CSV table of C-alpha atoms in Angstrom, one decimal:
chain,number,residue,atom,x,y,z
M,1492,MET,CA,153.0,134.8,161.6
M,1493,ALA,CA,151.0,131.5,160.2
M,1494,GLN,CA,151.3,131.0,156.8
M,1495,SER,CA,148.3,130.0,155.1
M,1496,THR,CA,148.2,126.5,153.0
M,1497,PRO,CA,147.7,126.9,149.5
M,1498,GLN,CA,144.5,125.1,148.0
M,1499,VAL,CA,145.1,122.7,145.8
M,1500,GLU,CA,142.3,121.7,143.0
M,1501,LEU,CA,142.5,118.6,142.2
M,1502,PRO,CA,141.4,117.8,138.4
M,1503,ILE,CA,138.2,115.8,137.7
M,1504,PRO,CA,139.3,112.7,135.6
M,1505,GLU,CA,137.9,113.5,132.2
M,1506,SER,CA,136.0,109.6,132.4
M,1507,ASN,CA,134.5,110.6,135.7
M,1508,ARG,CA,132.7,113.6,134.3
M,1509,GLN,CA,132.0,111.8,131.0
M,1510,ILE,CA,129.9,109.0,133.3
M,1511,SER,CA,128.4,112.0,135.3
M,1512,GLU,CA,126.9,113.5,132.3
M,1513,ASP,CA,126.2,110.2,130.7
M,1514,GLU,CA,123.8,109.6,134.1
M,1515,THR,CA,122.1,112.9,133.9
M,1516,ASN,CA,121.4,112.8,130.4
M,1517,GLU,CA,119.7,108.8,130.8
M,1518,GLN,CA,117.9,110.2,133.8
M,1519,LYS,CA,116.2,112.9,131.4
M,1520,LYS,CA,115.7,110.2,128.7
M,1521,ILE,CA,113.9,107.7,131.8
M,1522,GLY,CA,111.7,110.8,132.7
M,1523,ARG,CA,110.6,111.3,128.8
M,1524,LYS,CA,110.0,107.8,128.2
M,1525,SER,CA,107.5,107.6,131.3
M,1526,ASN,CA,105.8,110.8,130.1
M,1527,ILE,CA,105.6,108.6,126.6
M,1528,ASN,CA,104.1,105.6,128.9
M,1529,TYR,CA,101.7,107.9,130.1
M,1530,GLY,CA,100.7,109.1,127.1
M,1531,TRP,CA,100.6,105.6,125.3
M,1532,TRP,CA,98.1,104.4,128.1
M,1533,CYS,CA,96.0,107.6,127.7
M,1534,ARG,CA,95.7,106.9,124.1
M,1535,ILE,CA,95.1,103.2,124.6
M,1536,PHE,CA,91.8,104.2,126.9
M,1537,ILE,CA,90.8,106.5,124.3
M,1538,TYR,CA,90.6,104.3,121.3
M,1539,ILE,CA,89.1,101.6,123.5
M,1540,ILE,CA,86.4,104.0,124.5
M,1541,CYS,CA,86.1,104.7,120.5
M,1542,LEU,CA,85.5,101.0,119.6
M,1543,ILE,CA,83.3,99.6,122.1
M,1544,GLY,CA,81.3,102.9,122.2
M,1545,GLY,CA,80.9,103.3,118.7
M,1546,GLN,CA,80.3,99.6,118.2
M,1547,CYS,CA,78.0,99.3,120.7
M,1548,ALA,CA,75.6,102.4,119.7
M,1549,ALA,CA,76.0,101.2,116.1
M,1550,THR,CA,74.9,97.8,116.5
M,1551,LEU,CA,72.0,99.3,119.0
M,1552,LEU,CA,70.7,101.5,115.8
M,1553,GLY,CA,71.5,98.6,113.6
M,1554,ARG,CA,68.9,96.5,115.3
M,1555,PHE,CA,66.7,100.1,115.5
M,1556,TYR,CA,66.9,100.1,111.6
M,1557,TYR,CA,65.6,96.5,111.2
M,1558,ASP,CA,63.1,96.4,113.8
M,1559,GLU,CA,61.3,99.8,112.4
M,1560,GLY,CA,61.1,98.5,108.8
M,1561,GLY,CA,64.7,98.5,107.0
M,1562,ASN,CA,65.5,95.7,105.0
M,1563,SER,CA,68.2,96.6,102.3
M,1564,LYS,CA,71.1,94.2,102.7
M,1565,TRP,CA,73.5,96.9,100.8
M,1566,MET,CA,72.3,99.6,102.7
M,1567,ALA,CA,73.3,97.9,105.9
M,1568,ALA,CA,76.7,97.0,104.3
M,1569,PHE,CA,77.1,100.9,103.1
M,1570,VAL,CA,76.5,102.5,106.6
M,1571,GLN,CA,79.3,100.3,108.0
M,1572,SER,CA,81.8,102.2,106.0
M,1573,SER,CA,80.3,105.3,104.8
M,1574,GLY,CA,81.0,107.6,107.6
M,1575,PHE,CA,84.5,108.3,106.4
M,1576,PRO,CA,83.9,112.3,105.4
M,1577,ILE,CA,83.8,113.0,108.9
M,1578,LEU,CA,87.5,112.2,108.6
M,1579,ILE,CA,88.3,115.1,106.4
M,1580,PRO,CA,89.2,117.5,109.1
M,1581,LEU,CA,91.5,115.1,111.0
M,1582,LEU,CA,93.1,114.2,108.0
M,1583,PHE,CA,94.1,117.9,107.6
M,1584,PHE,CA,94.7,118.6,111.5
M,1585,PHE,CA,97.0,115.3,112.2
M,1586,LYS,CA,99.0,115.8,109.0
M,1587,SER,CA,102.2,114.2,110.1
M,1588,PRO,CA,105.0,116.8,109.4
M,1589,LYS,CA,107.6,116.3,106.1
M,1590,LYS,CA,110.5,114.2,107.4
M,1591,THR,CA,113.9,115.4,107.2
M,1592,ASN,CA,116.6,113.9,104.9
M,1593,SER,CA,118.1,112.3,108.0
M,1594,SER,CA,115.2,109.7,108.2
M,1595,ARG,CA,116.5,106.3,106.7
M,1596,ILE,CA,112.9,104.6,107.3
M,1597,GLU,CA,112.3,103.4,103.8
M,1598,LYS,CA,108.6,104.6,102.8
M,1599,PRO,CA,106.4,102.7,100.6
M,1600,SER,CA,105.6,104.2,97.3
M,1601,LYS,CA,102.5,105.7,96.6
M,1602,PHE,CA,101.6,103.0,94.0
M,1603,THR,CA,101.9,100.3,96.4
M,1604,LEU,CA,100.0,102.5,99.2
M,1605,TYR,CA,96.9,102.8,96.6
M,1606,MET,CA,96.9,99.1,95.9
M,1607,ILE,CA,96.8,98.2,99.6
M,1608,TYR,CA,94.0,100.5,100.0
M,1609,ILE,CA,91.8,99.1,97.2
M,1610,ALA,CA,92.6,95.9,98.2
M,1611,PHE,CA,91.6,96.3,102.0
M,1612,GLY,CA,88.5,98.3,100.5
M,1613,LEU,CA,87.5,95.5,98.7
M,1614,LEU,CA,87.7,92.6,101.6
M,1615,LEU,CA,86.0,95.6,103.8
M,1616,ALA,CA,83.1,95.7,101.4
M,1617,GLY,CA,82.4,91.7,101.1
M,1618,ASP,CA,83.3,91.6,104.7
M,1619,ASN,CA,80.1,94.2,105.4
M,1620,LEU,CA,77.9,92.5,102.6
M,1621,LEU,CA,78.4,88.7,104.4
M,1622,TYR,CA,77.5,90.4,107.7
M,1623,SER,CA,74.4,91.6,106.3
M,1624,TYR,CA,73.3,88.6,104.9
M,1625,GLY,CA,74.3,86.7,108.2
M,1626,MET,CA,72.0,89.1,110.4
M,1627,LEU,CA,68.8,89.0,107.7
M,1628,PHE,CA,68.9,85.1,107.5
M,1629,LEU,CA,69.9,84.3,111.1
M,1630,PRO,CA,68.9,84.9,114.7
M,1631,VAL,CA,70.5,87.7,116.8
M,1632,SER,CA,71.7,85.1,119.3
M,1633,THR,CA,73.4,82.6,116.6
M,1634,PHE,CA,74.8,85.7,114.8
M,1635,SER,CA,76.4,86.7,117.8
M,1636,LEU,CA,77.7,83.3,118.6
M,1637,ILE,CA,79.0,82.8,115.0
M,1638,SER,CA,80.4,86.3,115.4
M,1639,ALA,CA,82.2,85.8,118.5
M,1640,SER,CA,84.5,83.0,116.1
M,1641,GLN,CA,86.5,86.3,114.3
M,1642,LEU,CA,88.3,86.0,118.1
M,1643,PRO,CA,89.8,82.4,117.4
M,1644,PHE,CA,90.2,83.2,114.0
M,1645,ASN,CA,92.1,85.9,114.5
M,1646,ALA,CA,94.4,84.4,116.9
M,1647,LEU,CA,95.1,81.8,114.6
M,1648,PHE,CA,95.9,84.7,111.8
M,1649,SER,CA,97.9,86.6,114.2
M,1650,LEU,CA,100.1,83.3,115.4
M,1651,VAL,CA,100.9,83.1,111.5
M,1652,LEU,CA,100.9,86.5,110.0
M,1653,ASN,CA,102.0,88.6,112.9
M,1654,ALA,CA,104.1,86.3,115.1
M,1655,GLN,CA,102.2,86.9,118.2
M,1656,LYS,CA,103.1,85.6,121.3
M,1657,PHE,CA,100.7,83.6,123.3
M,1658,THR,CA,101.4,84.0,126.9
M,1659,ALA,CA,98.9,82.4,130.0
M,1660,LEU,CA,96.8,85.7,130.1
M,1661,ILE,CA,96.6,86.0,126.3
M,1662,LEU,CA,95.0,82.5,126.1
M,1663,ASN,CA,92.9,82.7,128.8
M,1664,SER,CA,91.5,86.2,127.5
M,1665,VAL,CA,90.7,85.0,124.5
M,1666,VAL,CA,89.0,81.7,125.6
M,1667,VAL,CA,86.8,83.6,128.4
M,1668,VAL,CA,85.8,86.3,126.1
M,1669,THR,CA,84.9,83.8,123.4
M,1670,ILE,CA,82.9,81.8,126.3
M,1671,SER,CA,81.3,85.3,126.8
M,1672,ALA,CA,79.9,85.6,123.8
M,1673,ALA,CA,79.0,82.2,123.1
M,1674,LEU,CA,77.2,81.7,126.7
M,1675,LEU,CA,74.8,84.8,125.8
M,1676,ALA,CA,73.9,83.7,122.3
M,1677,VAL,CA,73.2,79.9,123.3
M,1678,ASN,CA,70.9,81.4,126.3
M,1679,SER,CA,68.4,83.1,123.9
M,1680,GLU,CA,68.8,81.0,120.7
M,1681,SER,CA,64.7,79.5,121.7
M,1682,GLU,CA,63.7,82.7,121.2
M,1683,THR,CA,63.8,83.5,117.6
M,1684,SER,CA,65.4,80.2,116.0
M,1685,GLU,CA,61.6,79.4,114.6
M,1686,GLU,CA,61.1,81.9,112.4
M,1687,PHE,CA,64.0,81.1,109.7
M,1688,SER,CA,63.9,78.4,107.2
M,1689,GLY,CA,66.4,75.6,106.5
M,1690,GLY,CA,67.7,77.1,103.8
M,1691,LYS,CA,68.1,80.9,104.6
M,1692,TYR,CA,69.4,79.5,107.7
M,1693,ALA,CA,72.3,77.7,106.1
M,1694,ILE,CA,73.0,80.6,103.9
M,1695,GLY,CA,73.0,82.9,106.9
M,1696,PHE,CA,75.5,80.2,108.8
M,1697,ILE,CA,77.9,80.1,105.9
M,1698,CYS,CA,77.9,83.8,105.3
M,1699,THR,CA,78.8,84.6,109.0
M,1700,VAL,CA,81.6,82.3,109.3
M,1701,ALA,CA,82.8,83.6,106.1
M,1702,ALA,CA,82.5,87.0,107.4
M,1703,SER,CA,84.2,86.4,110.8
M,1704,SER,CA,87.2,85.1,109.1
M,1705,ALA,CA,87.4,87.3,106.4
M,1706,TYR,CA,87.1,90.3,109.4
M,1707,ALA,CA,89.9,88.6,111.4
M,1708,LEU,CA,92.2,88.3,108.5
M,1709,TYR,CA,91.8,91.8,107.9
M,1710,LEU,CA,92.6,92.8,111.1
M,1711,SER,CA,95.8,90.6,111.1
M,1712,LEU,CA,96.7,92.1,107.7
M,1713,LEU,CA,96.6,95.5,108.8
M,1714,GLU,CA,98.7,94.6,112.1
M,1715,LEU,CA,101.2,93.7,109.1
M,1716,THR,CA,100.7,96.4,107.2
M,1717,PHE,CA,101.2,99.1,110.1
M,1718,LYS,CA,104.9,97.0,110.7
M,1719,LYS,CA,106.1,95.7,107.4
M,1720,VAL,CA,104.9,98.3,105.2
M,1721,THR,CA,103.9,102.1,106.2
M,1722,LYS,CA,106.3,101.3,109.2
M,1723,SER,CA,104.3,103.9,111.3
M,1724,GLU,CA,101.9,104.2,114.1
M,1725,SER,CA,101.1,107.9,113.6
M,1726,PHE,CA,97.7,109.1,114.0
M,1727,ASP,CA,97.7,110.5,110.5
M,1728,THR,CA,98.9,107.1,109.2
M,1729,VAL,CA,95.7,105.7,111.1
M,1730,LEU,CA,93.1,107.9,109.4
M,1731,LYS,CA,95.0,107.1,106.0
M,1732,MET,CA,94.1,103.1,106.3
M,1733,LEU,CA,90.6,104.0,107.2
M,1734,PHE,CA,89.8,106.9,105.0
M,1735,TYR,CA,90.7,105.4,101.3
M,1736,PRO,CA,89.7,101.9,102.3
M,1737,SER,CA,86.2,103.3,103.4
M,1738,PHE,CA,85.8,105.4,100.6
M,1739,VAL,CA,86.5,102.2,98.3
M,1740,ALA,CA,84.1,100.1,100.1
M,1741,SER,CA,81.6,102.7,100.1
M,1742,CYS,CA,81.6,103.2,95.8
M,1743,CYS,CA,81.6,99.2,96.2
M,1744,CYS,CA,78.2,99.3,98.2
M,1745,VAL,CA,76.8,102.0,95.9
M,1746,VAL,CA,77.1,99.9,92.8
M,1747,GLY,CA,75.8,97.0,94.9
M,1748,LEU,CA,73.0,99.0,95.6
M,1749,TYR,CA,72.3,99.9,91.8
M,1750,VAL,CA,73.3,96.4,90.6
M,1751,SER,CA,70.8,94.5,92.7
M,1752,GLY,CA,67.9,96.8,92.1
M,1753,GLU,CA,67.6,98.0,96.0
M,1754,MET,CA,68.2,101.4,95.1
M,1755,SER,CA,65.1,101.8,93.8
M,1756,ILE,CA,63.1,100.5,96.8
M,1757,LEU,CA,65.0,103.0,98.8
M,1758,THR,CA,62.4,105.7,98.9
M,1759,ALA,CA,59.3,103.4,99.2
M,1760,GLU,CA,61.4,101.7,102.6
M,1761,MET,CA,61.8,105.3,103.9
M,1762,ASN,CA,58.1,105.9,103.4
M,1763,GLY,CA,57.2,102.8,105.3
M,1764,PHE,CA,59.3,103.3,108.1
M,1765,SER,CA,57.4,103.3,111.1
M,1766,LYS,CA,59.3,106.1,112.7
M,1767,GLY,CA,59.1,108.7,110.2
M,1768,GLU,CA,61.6,109.9,107.0
M,1769,ILE,CA,63.2,111.9,109.2
M,1770,SER,CA,64.0,108.8,111.7
M,1771,TYR,CA,65.0,107.0,108.8
M,1772,LEU,CA,67.5,109.2,107.7
M,1773,MET,CA,69.0,110.1,110.9
M,1774,THR,CA,69.1,106.4,111.8
M,1775,LEU,CA,71.5,105.6,108.6
M,1776,ILE,CA,73.8,109.0,109.4
M,1777,TRP,CA,74.4,108.3,112.7
M,1778,THR,CA,75.0,104.4,112.1
M,1779,ALA,CA,77.6,105.3,109.5
M,1780,ILE,CA,79.6,108.3,112.1
M,1781,LEU,CA,79.1,105.3,115.1
M,1782,TRP,CA,80.6,102.6,112.7
M,1783,THR,CA,83.6,105.1,112.0
M,1784,ILE,CA,84.3,105.8,115.4
M,1785,GLY,CA,84.3,102.6,116.4
M,1786,TRP,CA,87.1,101.9,113.1
M,1787,ILE,CA,89.1,104.7,114.6
M,1788,GLY,CA,89.5,103.0,117.9
M,1789,MET,CA,89.8,99.4,116.3
M,1790,MET,CA,92.7,101.0,113.9
M,1791,GLY,CA,94.3,102.6,117.0
M,1792,LEU,CA,94.7,99.9,119.0
M,1793,ILE,CA,96.0,97.8,116.2
M,1794,SER,CA,98.7,100.3,115.1
M,1795,GLU,CA,99.7,100.5,119.3
M,1796,VAL,CA,99.5,97.4,120.5
M,1797,SER,CA,98.1,94.0,118.6
M,1798,SER,CA,95.4,93.3,116.0
M,1799,LEU,CA,94.5,90.3,118.5
M,1800,PHE,CA,93.9,92.9,121.5
M,1801,SER,CA,91.9,95.2,119.2
M,1802,ASN,CA,89.6,92.3,118.5
M,1803,VAL,CA,89.3,91.1,122.3
M,1804,ILE,CA,88.3,94.6,122.7
M,1805,GLY,CA,85.9,94.4,119.8
M,1806,THR,CA,84.1,90.8,121.0
M,1807,LEU,CA,84.0,92.6,124.8
M,1808,GLY,CA,80.9,94.4,123.1
M,1809,LEU,CA,78.8,91.9,122.1
M,1810,PRO,CA,77.9,91.1,126.0
M,1811,THR,CA,77.8,94.8,126.0
M,1812,VAL,CA,75.4,95.0,123.3
M,1813,PRO,CA,72.3,93.2,125.2
M,1814,VAL,CA,72.8,94.9,128.4
M,1815,LEU,CA,72.5,98.4,127.0
M,1816,ALA,CA,69.5,96.8,125.0
M,1817,VAL,CA,67.7,96.4,128.4
M,1818,PHE,CA,67.9,99.9,128.9
M,1819,PHE,CA,66.9,101.0,125.2
M,1820,PHE,CA,64.7,98.3,123.6
M,1821,HIS,CA,63.3,97.0,127.3
M,1822,ASP,CA,65.0,93.5,126.7
M,1823,LYS,CA,64.8,91.1,129.8
M,1824,MET,CA,67.5,91.3,131.9
M,1825,ASP,CA,68.8,88.0,133.5
M,1826,GLY,CA,71.5,85.9,135.3
M,1827,VAL,CA,73.0,84.4,132.4
M,1828,LYS,CA,73.9,88.1,130.6
M,1829,ILE,CA,74.8,89.4,133.5
M,1830,ILE,CA,77.5,86.5,133.9
M,1831,SER,CA,78.4,87.0,130.4
M,1832,LEU,CA,79.4,90.5,130.7
M,1833,LEU,CA,81.3,89.5,133.6
M,1834,LEU,CA,83.6,86.9,131.9
M,1835,ALA,CA,83.7,89.6,129.0
M,1836,VAL,CA,85.5,92.1,131.5
M,1837,TRP,CA,87.5,89.2,133.2
M,1838,GLY,CA,89.1,88.5,129.6
M,1839,PHE,CA,89.6,92.0,129.0
M,1840,LEU,CA,91.3,92.7,132.4
M,1841,SER,CA,93.8,89.4,131.6
M,1842,TYR,CA,94.7,91.2,128.3
M,1843,VAL,CA,95.1,94.0,129.9
M,1844,TYR,CA,97.3,92.8,132.6
M,1845,GLN,CA,99.4,91.1,130.5
M,1846,ASN,CA,100.2,94.5,128.4
M,1847,TYR,CA,101.0,96.1,132.0
M,1848,LEU,CA,103.4,93.1,133.0
M,1849,ASP,CA,105.1,93.4,129.5
M,1850,ASP,CA,105.4,97.3,129.7
M,1851,SER,CA,106.7,97.0,133.4
M,1852,LYS,CA,109.2,94.3,131.8
M,1853,ASP,CA,110.7,96.9,129.2
M,1854,LYS,CA,111.2,99.3,131.9
M,1855,SER,CA,112.9,97.4,134.2
M,1856,THR,CA,115.1,95.7,131.3
M,1857,LYS,CA,116.1,99.5,130.0
M,1858,ALA,CA,116.7,100.8,133.4
M,1859,GLU,CA,119.5,98.0,133.8
M,1860,ASP,CA,121.0,98.6,130.3
M,1861,ILE,CA,121.2,102.0,131.4
M,1862,GLU,CA,122.9,101.0,134.8
M,1863,ALA,CA,125.3,98.6,133.3
M,1864,PRO,CA,127.7,101.3,132.1
M,1865,ILE,CA,127.5,103.8,134.7
M,1866,THR,CA,128.6,101.0,137.7
M,1867,HIS,CA,131.9,100.0,135.6
């Protein structure tokens, strides 16, 4: 009678079992990280749509305001920051959950945050007013050309304040987008240059250069604040950094309206608006709302990527506006405008591709770090 051979169960070494468990856990982490990356790109796309869409539409309405009889510099500055009340529901909806005691991240004090909000608000109000003077005293083409200088200014501030690393693709993006805006401006310079006197032209030039450099500094300081002070990239932090400085800037503009005496002529300006009083009010309201949407996109891109990338996207809108003006204001479309738009898209795609390469490199590095201890 054949005897059955006893089955012997070999014990699995604890080290091998631990390696198997670690490999499974790391695979799960890779899967979650992949989902996070897809979510990150989705947020970037939404922020880009908000920035370009809000900025272009608000600029077109700003032109409509001046063309139809608007002339208040402080009102033009006011509407660039006065749309902040629409953020109130979002502040409650996206309110950050309370952190547990296990969080070791040191948060700034309320006094520090309030000082930051006030400083940013004052800088924003001054920047908006300078842009308003530049738009009033310069041809639109020259204004666009000088406004495009905010990108090189921002590149300089990003290098100094944010330790921005410049690759060939990023440098190509900055140069091409700047040339795109400059090409468009130079092409249309002869259309309106005779309408402005030398003194006003000089004032407009100085104000626009100052506004461009101040705006570039503002963006770089925002990025520095997100990384070094608030140490948070949540949407709640983005909203607060937009809401409170916008409130301060709007209060400054209201004071400016009273001090300058422009408040007393707003009624006459509204009555003289060629499209009517209702159109005047709706123009100002929607300009404020659209600027706020654009600011949300700008803030989001700064917190998620960098101030330089946000400025590249914003500058991309400069050649986009004249193309849209062809449909809304029946402006003439020519070959230079088309080339300018294509150059802007080229510069935009260069920067996006650089971010794609950086993202792929990060994934590869993390995958190698995970595989290294498993294979030993």
